[in-house]
Tab-separated table of C-alpha atoms in Angstrom:
chain	number	residue	atom	x	y	z
A	115	UNK	CA	-0.015	-0.010	-0.003
A	116	UNK	CA	1.160	3.454	-0.763
A	117	UNK	CA	-0.170	6.928	-1.419
A	118	UNK	CA	0.932	9.780	-3.593
A	119	UNK	CA	2.255	12.727	-1.593
A	120	UNK	CA	-0.205	15.372	-0.423
A	121	UNK	CA	-0.635	17.986	-3.098
A	122	UNK	CA	-0.037	21.655	-2.578
A	123	UNK	CA	-3.135	23.970	-2.348
A	124	UNK	CA	-2.455	25.566	-5.728
A	125	UNK	CA	-2.136	22.305	-7.617
A	126	UNK	CA	-5.775	21.243	-7.578
A	127	UNK	CA	-8.977	22.920	-8.441
A	128	UNK	CA	-10.693	22.293	-5.071
A	129	UNK	CA	-9.122	22.667	-1.661
A	130	UNK	CA	-9.850	22.298	1.960
A	131	UNK	CA	-11.473	25.555	2.901
A	132	UNK	CA	-9.590	27.729	5.325
A	133	UNK	CA	-11.245	28.936	8.493
A	134	UNK	CA	-10.572	32.651	8.564
A	135	UNK	CA	-12.344	33.586	11.779
A	136	UNK	CA	-14.442	31.867	14.455
A	137	UNK	CA	-18.129	32.263	15.002
A	138	UNK	CA	-18.571	35.480	13.001
A	139	UNK	CA	-22.126	36.788	12.736
A	140	UNK	CA	-23.235	39.479	10.273
A	141	UNK	CA	-22.738	42.214	12.930
A	142	UNK	CA	-19.013	41.474	12.640
A	143	UNK	CA	-16.653	39.776	14.963
A	144	UNK	CA	-18.622	38.542	17.963
A	145	UNK	CA	-18.266	34.878	18.763
A	146	UNK	CA	-21.685	33.575	19.902
A	147	UNK	CA	-23.641	30.380	19.986
A	148	UNK	CA	-27.312	29.915	19.398
A	149	UNK	CA	-30.000	27.571	18.152
A	150	UNK	CA	-29.744	26.072	14.659
A	151	UNK	CA	-32.978	27.804	13.638
A	152	UNK	CA	-31.630	31.212	14.676
A	153	UNK	CA	-28.431	30.849	12.669
A	154	UNK	CA	-30.149	29.250	9.686
A	155	UNK	CA	-32.428	32.381	9.228
A	156	UNK	CA	-29.672	34.411	7.571
A	157	UNK	CA	-29.815	36.584	4.546
A	158	UNK	CA	-29.074	35.360	1.001
A	159	UNK	CA	-25.335	35.193	0.332
A	160	UNK	CA	-23.601	36.109	-2.933
A	161	UNK	CA	-20.166	35.567	-1.560
A	162	UNK	CA	-17.038	37.346	-2.577
A	163	UNK	CA	-14.782	36.483	-5.543
A	164	UNK	CA	-11.251	37.839	-5.917
A	165	UNK	CA	-7.926	36.872	-7.375
A	166	UNK	CA	-4.625	36.509	-5.582
A	167	UNK	CA	-1.165	35.312	-6.346
A	168	UNK	CA	-0.572	31.697	-5.284
A	169	UNK	CA	2.709	29.892	-4.740
A	170	UNK	CA	3.146	29.212	-8.447
A	171	UNK	CA	0.361	31.032	-10.303
A	172	UNK	CA	-2.544	33.475	-9.866
A	173	UNK	CA	-5.787	31.916	-8.618
A	174	UNK	CA	-9.457	32.762	-8.022
A	175	UNK	CA	-10.587	32.650	-4.457
A	176	UNK	CA	-14.194	32.457	-3.202
A	177	UNK	CA	-15.246	33.568	0.292
A	178	UNK	CA	-18.513	33.166	2.216
A	179	UNK	CA	-20.016	32.510	5.627
A	180	UNK	CA	-21.106	29.059	6.763
A	181	UNK	CA	-22.739	27.508	9.848
A	182	UNK	CA	-21.032	24.563	11.496
A	183	UNK	CA	-21.838	22.185	14.417
A	184	UNK	CA	-18.966	21.651	16.770
A	185	UNK	CA	-19.358	19.670	19.955
A	186	UNK	CA	-23.104	20.309	19.868
A	187	UNK	CA	-22.738	24.083	19.477
A	188	UNK	CA	-23.464	26.124	16.383
A	189	UNK	CA	-20.860	28.588	15.077
A	190	UNK	CA	-20.701	30.827	12.032
A	191	UNK	CA	-17.343	30.898	10.276
A	192	UNK	CA	-15.884	32.495	7.261
A	193	UNK	CA	-14.862	30.083	4.551
A	194	UNK	CA	-12.237	30.629	1.829
A	195	UNK	CA	-11.607	28.279	-1.090
A	196	UNK	CA	-9.400	28.349	-4.134
A	197	UNK	CA	-11.675	27.870	-7.117
A	198	UNK	CA	-9.169	27.577	-9.971
A	199	UNK	CA	-6.347	29.265	-11.826
A	200	UNK	CA	-6.952	32.677	-13.453
A	201	UNK	CA	-5.189	31.445	-16.593
A	202	UNK	CA	-7.568	28.586	-17.005
A	203	UNK	CA	-10.810	30.023	-15.591
A	204	UNK	CA	-12.535	33.235	-16.633
A	205	UNK	CA	-14.079	35.399	-13.941
A	206	UNK	CA	-17.544	34.506	-15.097
A	207	UNK	CA	-16.834	30.802	-14.842
A	208	UNK	CA	-15.176	31.260	-11.480
A	209	UNK	CA	-18.313	33.075	-10.311
A	210	UNK	CA	-20.386	30.097	-11.420
A	211	UNK	CA	-18.221	27.751	-9.403
A	212	UNK	CA	-18.693	29.984	-6.381
A	213	UNK	CA	-22.463	30.056	-6.907
A	214	UNK	CA	-22.463	26.244	-6.941
A	215	UNK	CA	-20.754	26.286	-3.530
A	216	UNK	CA	-23.374	28.709	-2.252
A	217	UNK	CA	-26.392	26.867	-3.643
A	218	UNK	CA	-26.418	24.463	-0.725
A	219	UNK	CA	-25.955	27.217	1.805
A	220	UNK	CA	-28.672	29.416	0.342
A	221	UNK	CA	-31.131	26.515	0.021
A	222	UNK	CA	-34.281	26.897	2.240
A	223	UNK	CA	-33.649	23.502	3.838
A	224	UNK	CA	-29.985	24.192	4.635
A	225	UNK	CA	-28.812	23.142	8.025
A	226	UNK	CA	-25.402	23.382	9.658
A	227	UNK	CA	-23.117	20.388	9.059
A	228	UNK	CA	-20.983	18.769	11.718
A	229	UNK	CA	-17.294	19.734	11.765
A	230	UNK	CA	-16.310	16.157	12.715
A	231	UNK	CA	-13.223	14.652	11.161
A	232	UNK	CA	-13.516	11.509	9.070
A	233	UNK	CA	-11.667	9.557	11.830
A	234	UNK	CA	-14.175	10.638	14.489
A	235	UNK	CA	-17.124	9.907	12.307
A	236	UNK	CA	-15.841	6.425	11.391
A	237	UNK	CA	-15.633	5.474	15.070
A	238	UNK	CA	-19.375	6.195	15.408
A	239	UNK	CA	-20.155	4.493	12.095
A	240	UNK	CA	-18.282	1.324	13.089
A	241	UNK	CA	-20.196	1.181	16.388
A	242	UNK	CA	-23.657	1.862	14.975
A	243	UNK	CA	-23.528	0.452	11.443
A	244	UNK	CA	-20.563	-1.855	10.862
A	245	UNK	CA	-21.539	-3.909	13.850
A	246	UNK	CA	-24.705	-4.938	12.022
A	247	UNK	CA	-22.731	-6.819	9.339
A	248	UNK	CA	-21.474	-10.378	9.546
A	249	UNK	CA	-18.095	-10.962	11.230
A	250	UNK	CA	-16.470	-11.789	7.909
A	251	UNK	CA	-17.755	-8.582	6.341
A	252	UNK	CA	-16.631	-6.582	9.350
A	253	UNK	CA	-13.099	-7.921	9.039
A	254	UNK	CA	-12.929	-6.816	5.386
A	255	UNK	CA	-14.320	-3.360	6.159
A	256	UNK	CA	-12.023	-2.890	9.130
A	257	UNK	CA	-9.046	-3.634	6.901
A	258	UNK	CA	-10.167	-1.101	4.285
A	259	UNK	CA	-10.676	1.612	6.915
A	260	UNK	CA	-7.490	1.013	8.899
A	261	UNK	CA	-5.052	0.420	5.970
A	262	UNK	CA	-6.438	2.803	3.291
A	263	UNK	CA	-9.154	5.259	4.291
A	264	UNK	CA	-8.014	6.505	7.696
A	265	UNK	CA	-4.350	7.273	6.589
A	266	UNK	CA	-5.630	9.575	3.871
A	267	UNK	CA	-8.969	10.971	5.052
A	268	UNK	CA	-8.651	10.595	8.799
A	269	UNK	CA	-7.758	14.217	9.673
A	270	UNK	CA	-10.044	15.817	7.097
A	271	UNK	CA	-13.504	17.104	8.049
A	272	UNK	CA	-16.201	14.938	6.498
A	273	UNK	CA	-18.032	17.904	4.943
A	274	UNK	CA	-14.872	19.076	3.160
A	275	UNK	CA	-14.083	15.788	1.347
A	276	UNK	CA	-14.598	16.422	-2.369
A	277	UNK	CA	-14.591	14.171	-5.461
A	278	UNK	CA	-11.200	15.428	-6.638
A	279	UNK	CA	-9.700	14.400	-3.281
A	280	UNK	CA	-11.244	10.974	-3.555
A	281	UNK	CA	-9.855	10.659	-7.108
A	282	UNK	CA	-6.412	11.666	-5.871
A	283	UNK	CA	-6.727	9.052	-3.147
A	284	UNK	CA	-7.547	6.374	-5.674
A	285	UNK	CA	-4.538	7.291	-7.815
A	286	UNK	CA	-2.283	6.597	-4.887
A	287	UNK	CA	-3.692	3.260	-3.790
A	288	UNK	CA	-1.210	0.469	-4.550
A	289	UNK	CA	-3.573	-2.434	-4.988
A	290	UNK	CA	-5.338	-4.439	-7.653
A	291	UNK	CA	-8.361	-2.939	-9.470
A	292	UNK	CA	-10.620	-5.362	-7.651
A	293	UNK	CA	-9.292	-4.285	-4.252
A	294	UNK	CA	-9.603	-0.654	-5.198
A	295	UNK	CA	-13.236	-1.129	-6.123
A	296	UNK	CA	-13.904	-2.944	-2.858
A	297	UNK	CA	-12.321	-0.070	-0.908
A	298	UNK	CA	-14.610	2.399	-2.689
A	299	UNK	CA	-17.562	0.170	-1.920
A	300	UNK	CA	-16.678	0.550	1.760
A	301	UNK	CA	-16.208	4.314	1.390
A	302	UNK	CA	-19.610	4.516	-0.366
A	303	UNK	CA	-21.326	2.809	2.618
A	304	UNK	CA	-19.635	5.235	5.048
A	305	UNK	CA	-20.546	8.255	2.929
A	306	UNK	CA	-24.130	7.237	2.636
A	307	UNK	CA	-24.520	7.390	6.369
A	308	UNK	CA	-22.485	10.633	6.544
A	309	UNK	CA	-25.096	12.340	4.331
A	310	UNK	CA	-28.011	10.797	6.101
A	311	UNK	CA	-26.723	11.874	9.501
A	312	UNK	CA	-25.957	15.452	8.499
A	313	UNK	CA	-22.183	15.317	8.281
A	314	UNK	CA	-22.164	16.107	4.545
A	315	UNK	CA	-24.664	17.363	1.969
A	316	UNK	CA	-22.856	16.469	-1.257
A	317	UNK	CA	-21.835	13.325	-3.106
A	318	UNK	CA	-18.046	12.872	-2.654
A	319	UNK	CA	-18.076	10.100	-5.224
A	320	UNK	CA	-19.643	12.020	-8.059
A	321	UNK	CA	-17.715	11.700	-11.273
A	322	UNK	CA	-14.899	9.609	-9.893
A	323	UNK	CA	-13.270	7.107	-12.324
A	324	UNK	CA	-12.530	3.646	-11.070
A	325	UNK	CA	-9.822	1.353	-12.504
A	326	UNK	CA	-11.118	-1.059	-15.103
A	327	UNK	CA	-11.749	-4.622	-14.024
A	328	UNK	CA	-9.074	-7.088	-14.995
A	329	UNK	CA	-10.169	-10.562	-15.951
A	330	UNK	CA	-8.109	-12.710	-13.653
A	331	UNK	CA	-6.936	-16.125	-14.690
A	332	UNK	CA	-8.447	-18.497	-12.124
A	333	UNK	CA	-6.836	-21.832	-11.559
A	334	UNK	CA	-9.200	-24.801	-11.326
A	335	UNK	CA	-8.761	-28.583	-11.134
A	336	UNK	CA	-9.386	-30.570	-14.291
A	337	UNK	CA	-11.849	-33.461	-14.224
A	338	UNK	CA	-8.931	-35.919	-14.185
A	339	UNK	CA	-7.251	-34.024	-11.317
A	340	UNK	CA	-10.421	-34.119	-9.244
A	341	UNK	CA	-10.688	-37.837	-9.904
A	342	UNK	CA	-7.098	-38.372	-8.747
A	343	UNK	CA	-7.627	-36.289	-5.623
A	344	UNK	CA	-10.798	-38.264	-4.710
A	345	UNK	CA	-8.936	-41.573	-5.312
A	346	UNK	CA	-6.022	-40.524	-3.026
A	347	UNK	CA	-7.980	-38.750	-0.317
A	348	UNK	CA	-8.864	-40.572	2.918
A	349	UNK	CA	-12.297	-40.391	4.510
A	350	UNK	CA	-14.032	-38.217	5.532
A	351	UNK	CA	-12.057	-35.833	3.307
A	352	UNK	CA	-12.872	-37.696	0.106
A	353	UNK	CA	-16.599	-37.087	0.753
A	354	UNK	CA	-15.850	-33.446	1.510
A	355	UNK	CA	-13.953	-32.958	-1.741
A	356	UNK	CA	-16.620	-34.831	-3.760
A	357	UNK	CA	-19.260	-32.436	-2.385
A	358	UNK	CA	-17.041	-29.503	-3.282
A	359	UNK	CA	-16.556	-30.672	-6.859
A	360	UNK	CA	-20.113	-31.798	-7.603
A	361	UNK	CA	-22.007	-28.944	-5.886
A	362	UNK	CA	-19.570	-26.041	-6.279
A	363	UNK	CA	-20.375	-24.905	-2.760
A	364	UNK	CA	-18.132	-22.356	-1.070
A	365	UNK	CA	-15.689	-23.581	1.575
A	366	UNK	CA	-17.602	-21.964	4.404
A	367	UNK	CA	-20.861	-23.414	3.131
A	368	UNK	CA	-19.405	-26.926	3.084
A	369	UNK	CA	-18.056	-26.533	6.618
A	370	UNK	CA	-21.501	-25.338	7.786
A	371	UNK	CA	-23.462	-28.115	6.064
A	372	UNK	CA	-25.748	-29.999	8.425
A	373	UNK	CA	-27.143	-33.514	8.035
A	374	UNK	CA	-30.631	-31.968	8.022
A	375	UNK	CA	-29.658	-29.904	4.962
A	376	UNK	CA	-29.328	-33.013	2.891
A	377	UNK	CA	-32.624	-34.593	1.688
A	378	UNK	CA	-31.607	-38.067	0.616
A	379	UNK	CA	-35.174	-39.066	-0.278
A	380	UNK	CA	-35.398	-36.456	-3.021
A	381	UNK	CA	-31.673	-35.944	-3.685
A	382	UNK	CA	-31.631	-32.329	-2.677
A	383	UNK	CA	-29.143	-30.249	-0.805
A	384	UNK	CA	-29.924	-26.947	0.948
A	385	UNK	CA	-27.475	-24.168	1.839
A	386	UNK	CA	-28.719	-22.401	4.940
A	387	UNK	CA	-25.570	-21.326	6.847
A	388	UNK	CA	-21.825	-20.844	6.565
A	389	UNK	CA	-18.770	-21.010	8.787
A	390	UNK	CA	-16.172	-18.232	9.184
A	391	UNK	CA	-13.254	-18.571	11.657
A	392	UNK	CA	-15.077	-21.246	13.572
A	393	UNK	CA	-18.303	-19.306	13.930
A	394	UNK	CA	-21.687	-20.022	12.287
A	395	UNK	CA	-23.110	-17.172	10.221
A	396	UNK	CA	-25.531	-16.657	7.370
A	397	UNK	CA	-24.322	-17.386	3.799
A	398	UNK	CA	-22.361	-14.786	1.846
A	399	UNK	CA	-25.455	-13.163	0.309
A	400	UNK	CA	-29.179	-13.650	0.106
A	401	UNK	CA	-28.650	-15.414	-3.247
A	402	UNK	CA	-26.396	-17.932	-1.502
A	403	UNK	CA	-29.377	-19.348	0.445
A	404	UNK	CA	-30.509	-21.944	-2.036
A	405	UNK	CA	-31.412	-25.550	-2.775
A	406	UNK	CA	-30.446	-27.718	-5.696
A	407	UNK	CA	-30.145	-31.319	-6.883
A	408	UNK	CA	-27.640	-33.971	-5.827
A	409	UNK	CA	-26.670	-36.904	-8.026
A	410	UNK	CA	-28.002	-40.293	-7.007
A	411	UNK	CA	-24.392	-41.454	-6.749
A	412	UNK	CA	-23.519	-38.786	-4.162
A	413	UNK	CA	-26.765	-39.280	-2.305
A	414	UNK	CA	-26.111	-43.000	-2.047
A	415	UNK	CA	-22.521	-42.334	-0.879
A	416	UNK	CA	-23.710	-39.922	1.785
A	417	UNK	CA	-26.117	-42.655	3.089
A	418	UNK	CA	-23.097	-44.958	3.527
A	419	UNK	CA	-21.052	-42.092	5.043
A	420	UNK	CA	-23.764	-41.460	7.671
A	421	UNK	CA	-23.526	-45.041	8.919
A	422	UNK	CA	-20.190	-44.127	10.531
A	423	UNK	CA	-21.102	-40.510	11.201
A	424	UNK	CA	-20.542	-39.268	14.786
A	425	UNK	CA	-23.487	-37.134	15.993
A	426	UNK	CA	-22.699	-33.631	17.295
A	427	UNK	CA	-24.666	-30.889	19.022
A	428	UNK	CA	-25.013	-28.779	15.865
A	429	UNK	CA	-25.835	-31.659	13.581
A	430	UNK	CA	-22.902	-30.769	11.305
A	431	UNK	CA	-22.038	-33.214	8.575
A	432	UNK	CA	-18.329	-32.489	9.194
A	433	UNK	CA	-17.260	-31.694	12.732
A	434	UNK	CA	-14.158	-31.955	14.917
A	435	UNK	CA	-13.881	-34.238	17.941
A	436	UNK	CA	-14.787	-31.200	20.062
A	437	UNK	CA	-17.980	-30.900	17.911
A	438	UNK	CA	-16.871	-27.631	16.385
A	439	UNK	CA	-17.136	-26.874	12.622
A	440	UNK	CA	-14.220	-27.713	10.375
A	441	UNK	CA	-11.783	-24.847	9.600
A	442	UNK	CA	-11.464	-24.664	5.834
A	443	UNK	CA	-7.983	-23.112	6.007
A	444	UNK	CA	-6.735	-25.988	8.223
A	445	UNK	CA	-8.305	-28.582	5.901
A	446	UNK	CA	-6.422	-27.037	2.980
A	447	UNK	CA	-3.127	-26.763	4.845
A	448	UNK	CA	-3.108	-30.108	6.632
A	449	UNK	CA	-5.048	-32.355	4.282
A	450	UNK	CA	-5.461	-31.013	0.754
A	451	UNK	CA	-2.028	-29.604	0.162
A	452	UNK	CA	-0.192	-32.827	1.149
A	453	UNK	CA	-2.398	-34.797	-1.307
A	454	UNK	CA	-1.735	-32.304	-4.142
A	455	UNK	CA	2.025	-32.445	-3.469
A	456	UNK	CA	1.925	-36.195	-3.532
A	457	UNK	CA	0.046	-36.226	-6.841
A	458	UNK	CA	2.176	-33.537	-8.470
A	459	UNK	CA	-0.821	-31.188	-8.835
A	460	UNK	CA	-0.442	-27.435	-8.464
A	461	UNK	CA	-1.106	-26.235	-4.973
A	462	UNK	CA	-4.555	-24.597	-4.621
A	463	UNK	CA	-7.392	-24.184	-2.227
A	464	UNK	CA	-10.986	-25.417	-2.024
A	465	UNK	CA	-12.080	-22.703	-4.396
A	466	UNK	CA	-10.372	-24.620	-7.245
A	467	UNK	CA	-13.113	-27.240	-6.839
A	468	UNK	CA	-15.806	-24.487	-7.177
A	469	UNK	CA	-14.154	-23.150	-10.339
A	470	UNK	CA	-13.815	-26.644	-11.732
A	471	UNK	CA	-17.566	-27.158	-11.151
A	472	UNK	CA	-18.431	-23.856	-12.908
A	473	UNK	CA	-16.119	-24.635	-15.812
A	474	UNK	CA	-17.531	-28.133	-16.372
A	475	UNK	CA	-21.108	-26.751	-16.291
A	476	UNK	CA	-20.134	-24.107	-18.877
A	477	UNK	CA	-18.578	-26.689	-21.193
A	478	UNK	CA	-21.604	-28.946	-20.857
A	479	UNK	CA	-23.874	-26.084	-21.942
A	480	UNK	CA	-25.861	-26.080	-18.723
A	481	UNK	CA	-28.548	-23.299	-18.797
A	482	UNK	CA	-27.282	-20.105	-17.232
A	483	UNK	CA	-30.083	-19.955	-14.712
A	484	UNK	CA	-29.308	-23.454	-13.479
A	485	UNK	CA	-25.645	-22.535	-13.067
A	486	UNK	CA	-26.479	-19.353	-11.159
A	487	UNK	CA	-28.827	-21.201	-8.819
A	488	UNK	CA	-26.330	-23.964	-8.089
A	489	UNK	CA	-23.446	-21.468	-7.460
A	490	UNK	CA	-25.605	-19.051	-5.493
A	491	UNK	CA	-25.016	-16.118	-7.901
A	492	UNK	CA	-28.529	-15.560	-9.204
A	493	UNK	CA	-31.402	-13.274	-8.140
A	494	UNK	CA	-33.304	-14.946	-5.272
A	495	UNK	CA	-36.410	-15.153	-7.513
A	496	UNK	CA	-34.520	-17.461	-9.872
A	497	UNK	CA	-33.487	-19.948	-7.231
A	498	UNK	CA	-35.307	-23.147	-6.483
A	499	UNK	CA	-36.754	-21.510	-3.481
A	500	UNK	CA	-37.113	-23.024	-0.049
A	501	UNK	CA	-35.724	-26.382	0.989
A	502	UNK	CA	-38.920	-28.311	0.186
A	503	UNK	CA	-39.055	-27.283	-3.490
A	504	UNK	CA	-38.412	-29.838	-6.195
A	505	UNK	CA	-35.369	-29.583	-8.397
A	506	UNK	CA	-35.912	-28.736	-12.043
A	507	UNK	CA	-35.278	-31.334	-14.755
A	508	UNK	CA	-32.208	-29.433	-15.979
A	509	UNK	CA	-30.847	-29.260	-12.434
A	510	UNK	CA	-31.368	-33.010	-11.839
A	511	UNK	CA	-29.731	-33.828	-15.200
A	512	UNK	CA	-26.584	-31.773	-14.517
A	513	UNK	CA	-26.346	-33.294	-11.014
A	514	UNK	CA	-26.399	-36.768	-12.609
A	515	UNK	CA	-23.722	-35.763	-15.105
A	516	UNK	CA	-21.512	-34.275	-12.387
A	517	UNK	CA	-21.983	-37.359	-10.265
A	518	UNK	CA	-20.889	-39.558	-13.191
A	519	UNK	CA	-17.764	-37.416	-13.689
A	520	UNK	CA	-16.596	-37.053	-10.102
A	521	UNK	CA	-18.415	-39.842	-8.123
A	522	UNK	CA	-17.334	-42.976	-9.855
A	523	UNK	CA	-14.026	-42.941	-8.055
A	524	UNK	CA	-15.461	-43.261	-4.529
A	525	UNK	CA	-18.648	-45.130	-5.626
A	526	UNK	CA	-17.654	-47.388	-8.559
A	527	UNK	CA	-20.734	-49.602	-8.092
A	528	UNK	CA	-23.234	-46.674	-8.056
A	529	UNK	CA	-25.947	-46.335	-10.695
A	530	UNK	CA	-25.050	-45.161	-14.157
A	531	UNK	CA	-26.642	-42.202	-15.859
A	532	UNK	CA	-29.576	-43.196	-18.051
A	533	UNK	CA	-28.977	-40.271	-20.373
A	534	UNK	CA	-25.257	-39.668	-20.471
A	535	UNK	CA	-22.656	-41.946	-19.043
A	536	UNK	CA	-19.109	-40.806	-18.042
A	537	UNK	CA	-17.693	-41.486	-21.495
A	538	UNK	CA	-20.299	-39.313	-23.156
A	539	UNK	CA	-19.770	-36.495	-20.737
A	540	UNK	CA	-15.986	-36.588	-21.165
A	541	UNK	CA	-16.431	-36.407	-24.868
A	542	UNK	CA	-18.554	-33.244	-24.425
A	543	UNK	CA	-15.725	-31.688	-22.392
A	544	UNK	CA	-13.230	-32.454	-25.127
A	545	UNK	CA	-15.464	-30.884	-27.719
């Protein structure tokens, strides 16, 4: 992470306004406090526009009075802001810029804004808003705030943060385009509350340009690699990997899977919860709460698996001896990586099974809606609905095909597909 150096006042079009005097009312010079209604009933302002010599070039400066809230007290202060360079901006255009600044202040519904810094506001926001998110989301937001947003915006007053400053911030972030977009998503959540709570009245993100998305090359296991992994894996990890490959479920969803979430009578699986750092939480998004078909091969294998299953208090399909959920990171580190190293397969995590699943469905020409439902990426209205719903014909068919591809290793005597056997499916992948 890194940021470009702070720019000098004359090098940008908008600047942090300077406080020229404290609590100045129209009768000049007396510092007073009063009610917000008293201070808001002021006369229409036209402001003052003048030019002055800056450090490097001559600039236009706008000046006006503004009400601020500071520690619960209202004050009227004089603001001064550089509007642009004389060489690049005519006086008429500079006057228009100043009028835009004054539009908010002269509006009938104008109310004083808090003078709180971004750092102080974020403390309140984290307590009142961030705490409502899932623990995994909180961890991501906390990282964005601590490592990126606070170092740059922390000392600035919220009401003074402008789009050009946000754009300058983005230019200095040393991270991938995806990370930059995620940071801005966090900033957007914070700013939405800042406006709603009266800390700002403008959109600090208006007109900003985000880095273009880069299509990342995702590694995924091939069908043959999945088969080799299943053949080499010991139980119960073989069953865990088979579920990952056939269903495409996320690691946390697999670790949070309960026996009651698997309907072996109708070959359905339901995703209702997830695990993050040992704690049970809701799935990643509303779309991730879903139900879809299992292959008859996998359903039959799970029946056999449950014969030796050790009950636990939470009814988890996979649990430790202490009856806690499996930790996906430990499974990868202690179980999956040694198997991959033994087989000479590139080291990867459980997400490689999910990408393998998505890739196979794409190559098989599975309808997009079916893929979205199974992976949990679709609109909730497109999912199969609640746990008791019946899987669609397309969903059942792809489950059978996936079971033929991945399940024959652990269940060689299981039923064959009536429509497409393993050889036919492999041929489809080659084509």
